[in-house]
Coordinates of C-alpha atoms and ligand atoms in Angstrom, one line a residue:
M61 CA -13.0 -15.3 -4.5
D62 CA -10.4 -18.1 -4.5
Y63 CA -8.1 -16.5 -2.0
A64 CA -8.3 -15.3 1.6
V65 CA -7.0 -11.9 2.8
V66 CA -5.3 -12.6 6.1
N67 CA -3.8 -10.2 8.7
I68 CA -0.2 -11.3 9.4
L69 CA -0.8 -11.1 13.2
D70 CA -3.8 -13.4 12.9
Y71 CA -1.7 -15.7 10.8
M72 CA 1.1 -15.7 13.4
E73 CA -1.4 -16.7 16.0
L74 CA -2.7 -19.4 13.8
I75 CA 0.5 -21.1 12.6
G76 CA 3.2 -19.5 14.8
E77 CA 5.7 -16.8 14.1
E78 CA 8.4 -19.1 12.9
S79 CA 6.2 -20.7 10.3
V80 CA 5.1 -17.3 9.0
V81 CA 8.8 -16.2 8.8
D82 CA 9.5 -19.4 6.9
V83 CA 6.6 -18.9 4.5
L84 CA 7.6 -15.3 3.8
S85 CA 11.3 -16.2 3.2
G86 CA 10.3 -17.5 -0.2
F87 CA 8.5 -14.3 -1.3
S88 CA 9.8 -13.2 -4.7
C89 CA 9.3 -9.9 -6.4
P90 CA 12.1 -9.3 -9.0
K91 CA 10.4 -6.2 -10.3
N92 CA 10.5 -4.6 -6.9
K93 CA 13.3 -5.7 -4.6
E94 CA 12.3 -3.3 -1.9
I95 CA 9.0 -5.1 -1.5
E96 CA 10.7 -8.5 -1.6
N97 CA 13.2 -7.4 1.1
F98 CA 10.4 -6.0 3.2
V99 CA 8.3 -9.1 3.1
R100 CA 11.3 -11.4 3.8
N101 CA 12.9 -9.3 6.5
N102 CA 10.6 -6.7 8.0
A103 CA 6.9 -7.6 7.7
V104 CA 6.7 -9.7 10.9
E105 CA 8.7 -7.3 13.0
F106 CA 6.8 -4.2 11.8
A107 CA 3.5 -5.9 12.6
K108 CA 4.6 -6.9 16.0
R109 CA 5.7 -3.3 16.7
K110 CA 2.4 -2.0 15.1
M111 CA 4.4 0.1 12.6
S112 CA 2.5 -1.4 9.7
I113 CA 0.3 -4.4 9.3
T114 CA 0.9 -6.7 6.3
Y115 CA -2.0 -8.6 4.8
L116 CA -1.4 -11.8 2.9
L117 CA -3.5 -13.0 0.0
L118 CA -3.5 -16.8 0.4
D119 CA -4.8 -19.4 -1.9
E120 CA -6.4 -22.7 -0.9
Y121 CA -3.0 -24.3 -0.5
S122 CA -1.8 -21.4 1.8
R123 CA 0.5 -20.1 -0.9
V124 CA 1.1 -16.4 -0.6
L125 CA -0.2 -14.9 -3.8
A126 CA 0.4 -11.2 -3.0
I127 CA 0.8 -8.9 -0.1
F128 CA 0.1 -5.3 1.0
A129 CA 1.1 -3.4 4.1
I130 CA -1.0 -0.6 5.5
T131 CA -0.6 1.9 8.3
H132 CA -1.5 5.6 9.0
K133 CA 1.0 8.4 8.9
A134 CA 1.2 12.2 8.9
V135 CA 1.7 13.8 5.5
Q136 CA 2.1 17.4 4.2
I137 CA 0.4 18.3 1.0
L138 CA 0.9 21.5 -1.0
G139 CA -2.5 22.9 -2.0
T140 CA -1.3 24.0 -5.4
N141 CA -0.6 20.4 -6.2
L142 CA -4.2 19.4 -5.9
S143 CA -7.3 20.2 -8.1
S144 CA -9.8 22.4 -6.4
T145 CA -12.3 19.5 -6.1
L146 CA -9.7 17.4 -4.3
Q147 CA -8.7 20.3 -2.0
K148 CA -12.3 20.7 -1.0
K149 CA -12.6 17.0 -0.2
I150 CA -9.4 16.8 1.9
Q151 CA -10.3 19.9 3.9
R152 CA -12.6 17.6 6.0
Y153 CA -9.5 15.7 7.2
A154 CA -6.8 18.3 7.1
Q155 CA -5.6 21.5 8.6
K156 CA -4.5 24.2 6.2
N157 CA -1.6 26.5 6.9
E158 CA -2.8 29.6 5.0
K159 CA 0.7 31.1 4.9
T160 CA 2.4 28.1 3.3
D161 CA -0.7 26.8 1.5
E162 CA 0.1 23.4 3.0
Y163 CA -2.4 20.8 4.3
A164 CA -1.3 18.7 7.3
L165 CA -3.2 15.5 7.8
S166 CA -2.9 12.0 9.0
A167 CA -3.8 9.6 6.2
F168 CA -3.9 5.9 5.6
L169 CA -0.7 4.8 3.9
I170 CA -0.3 1.8 1.5
G171 CA 3.3 1.1 2.3
Q172 CA 3.8 -2.0 0.3
F173 CA 1.8 -3.5 -2.5
G174 CA 3.0 -6.4 -4.7
K175 CA 2.4 -9.8 -6.2
N176 CA 4.5 -12.8 -5.2
Y177 CA 6.2 -14.3 -8.3
Q178 CA 7.4 -17.4 -6.4
H179 CA 4.8 -19.9 -7.5
K180 CA 4.6 -20.0 -11.3
D181 CA 1.2 -21.7 -11.5
A182 CA -0.5 -19.9 -8.6
P183 CA -3.8 -17.9 -9.3
V184 CA -2.3 -14.5 -8.4
P185 CA -5.1 -11.9 -8.5
D186 CA -4.7 -8.9 -10.7
G187 CA -3.7 -5.5 -9.2
G188 CA -7.3 -4.3 -9.3
K189 CA -8.5 -7.1 -7.1
M190 CA -5.6 -6.4 -4.7
M191 CA -6.6 -2.8 -4.5
E192 CA -10.2 -3.8 -3.8
A193 CA -8.9 -5.9 -0.9
V194 CA -6.9 -2.9 0.5
L195 CA -9.9 -0.5 0.2
T196 CA -12.2 -3.0 1.9
I197 CA -10.0 -3.2 4.9
L198 CA -9.5 0.6 5.0
K199 CA -13.2 1.2 4.8
H200 CA -13.7 -1.0 7.7
V201 CA -11.1 0.9 9.7
Q202 CA -12.7 4.2 8.6
R203 CA -16.0 3.0 9.9
E204 CA -14.4 2.3 13.3
I205 CA -12.3 5.5 13.7
G206 CA -12.9 7.9 10.8
G207 CA -10.4 9.3 8.4
G208 CA -10.7 9.4 4.6
V209 CA -7.5 10.0 2.7
V210 CA -5.3 7.2 1.4
Y211 CA -1.8 7.7 0.0
L212 CA 1.2 5.8 -1.3
E213 CA 4.6 6.5 -2.8
C214 CA 5.6 4.7 -6.0
E215 CA 8.6 4.7 -8.2
E216 CA 8.4 6.9 -11.3
K217 CA 7.6 4.1 -13.7
P218 CA 4.8 4.6 -16.3
E219 CA 3.3 1.1 -15.7
L220 CA 2.9 1.9 -12.0
L221 CA 1.7 5.4 -12.4
N222 CA -0.9 4.2 -15.0
F223 CA -2.1 1.5 -12.7
Y224 CA -2.7 3.8 -9.7
Q225 CA -4.2 6.6 -11.8
N226 CA -6.5 4.4 -13.8
E227 CA -10.3 4.9 -13.7
K228 CA -10.9 2.3 -11.1
N229 CA -8.0 3.2 -8.7
R230 CA -8.2 6.9 -9.1
F231 CA -5.1 8.0 -7.2
R232 CA -3.8 11.5 -8.1
K233 CA -0.2 12.8 -7.8
F234 CA 0.3 15.3 -5.0
G235 CA 4.1 15.4 -4.7
E236 CA 7.5 13.8 -5.0
R237 CA 10.0 12.6 -2.4
L238 CA 13.7 11.9 -3.1
S239 CA 14.9 9.0 -0.9
E240 CA 18.6 9.7 -0.5
K241 CA 19.1 6.3 1.2
E242 CA 17.8 4.4 -1.8
N243 CA 18.5 7.2 -4.3
V244 CA 15.0 6.8 -5.7
N245 CA 12.5 9.5 -6.6
Y246 CA 9.1 8.5 -5.3
I247 CA 5.9 9.9 -6.8
Q248 CA 3.3 10.5 -4.0
M249 CA -0.3 9.9 -4.8
L250 CA -3.6 10.1 -2.9
R251 CA -7.2 9.4 -3.2
I252 CA -10.3 9.8 -1.1
L253 CA -11.4 6.6 0.4
Ligands
COA1164 C1 1.7 -3.3 -9.3 C2 1.0 -4.6 -9.5 C3 0.2 -5.0 -8.3 C4 0.0 -4.3 -10.7 O1 -0.7 -5.5 -11.0 P1 -1.6 -5.6 -12.3 O2 -2.5 -4.4 -12.4 O3 -2.2 -7.0 -12.3 O4 -0.6 -5.5 -13.5 P2 0.6 -6.4 -14.1 O5 1.2 -7.2 -12.9 O6 0.1 -7.3 -15.2 O7 1.6 -5.4 -14.6 C5 1.3 -4.5 -15.7 C6 2.6 -4.1 -16.4 O8 3.4 -3.4 -15.5 C7 4.7 -4.0 -15.3 N1 5.2 -3.7 -14.0 C8 4.6 -4.0 -12.8 N2 5.3 -3.7 -11.8 C9 6.5 -3.1 -12.3 C10 7.6 -2.5 -11.7 N3 7.8 -2.5 -10.4 N4 8.6 -2.1 -12.5 C11 8.4 -2.2 -13.9 N5 7.4 -2.7 -14.5 C12 6.4 -3.2 -13.7 C13 4.5 -5.4 -15.6 O9 5.7 -6.1 -16.0 C14 3.5 -5.4 -16.7 O10 4.1 -5.1 -17.9 P3 3.7 -5.9 -19.3 O11 2.2 -5.6 -19.5 O12 4.6 -5.3 -20.3 O13 3.9 -7.4 -19.0 C15 1.9 -5.7 -9.9 O14 2.4 -5.5 -11.2 C16 3.1 -5.9 -9.0 O15 3.0 -6.6 -8.0 N6 4.3 -5.4 -9.4 C17 5.5 -5.6 -8.6 C18 5.5 -4.9 -7.3 C19 5.4 -3.4 -7.4 O16 6.2 -2.7 -8.2 N7 4.4 -2.8 -6.7 C20 4.2 -1.4 -6.7 C21 4.8 -0.7 -5.6 S1 4.5 1.0 -5.6

């Protein structure tokens, strides 16, 4: 592996908060301005407040190649939106309201996930490798405290839906959420860790 996966809080301890803010100010993701904005303006503050922890994929020159941000959050899932196999699996982690057919659970959330397009010649890992890095960390957390469902929300774009649903990543759609603030319809997807 020619990159390191570094917790932003560890990195702040190592090089100082100001330097991390400076490094992240150059993060560029033209395909997803929400991620760009998050990394530039919120990642440090969210980590300090323990709202979500951003991980930086750094190459040997300490260039940020990609980032992801993870946390855990309560989520409601309509049973009819899941296959019966998936329903069986999430029952371990969820409470079902029989009247509404809704599962309520706390799950790991991948809040942000994106490459940095700032350095043209940098060895940015592909999305599959980035996802492996996320799952490695979540499996470690799972071993410490339990839990087993991972979810994310992504824009309704075929490229992204195909990526998350491919054979390796295996996320499955369970709902949609309209963000009025951003006027974007997000597709909600989950997988068992
Ligand atoms: C999502 C991502 C990690 C996947 O990485 P990957 O599997 O290595 O795939 P690629 O980066 O080669 O992208 C595959 C295709 O999807 C397209 N694509 C990726 N993100 C896109 C987006 N947000 N909007 C539109 N198209 C996008 C790419 O342009 C590429 O298209 P092409 O093959 O015609 O060039 C990476 O594309 C990325 O960082 N995208 C921008 C950030 C983002 O949108 N993250 C998802 C948030 S839910």
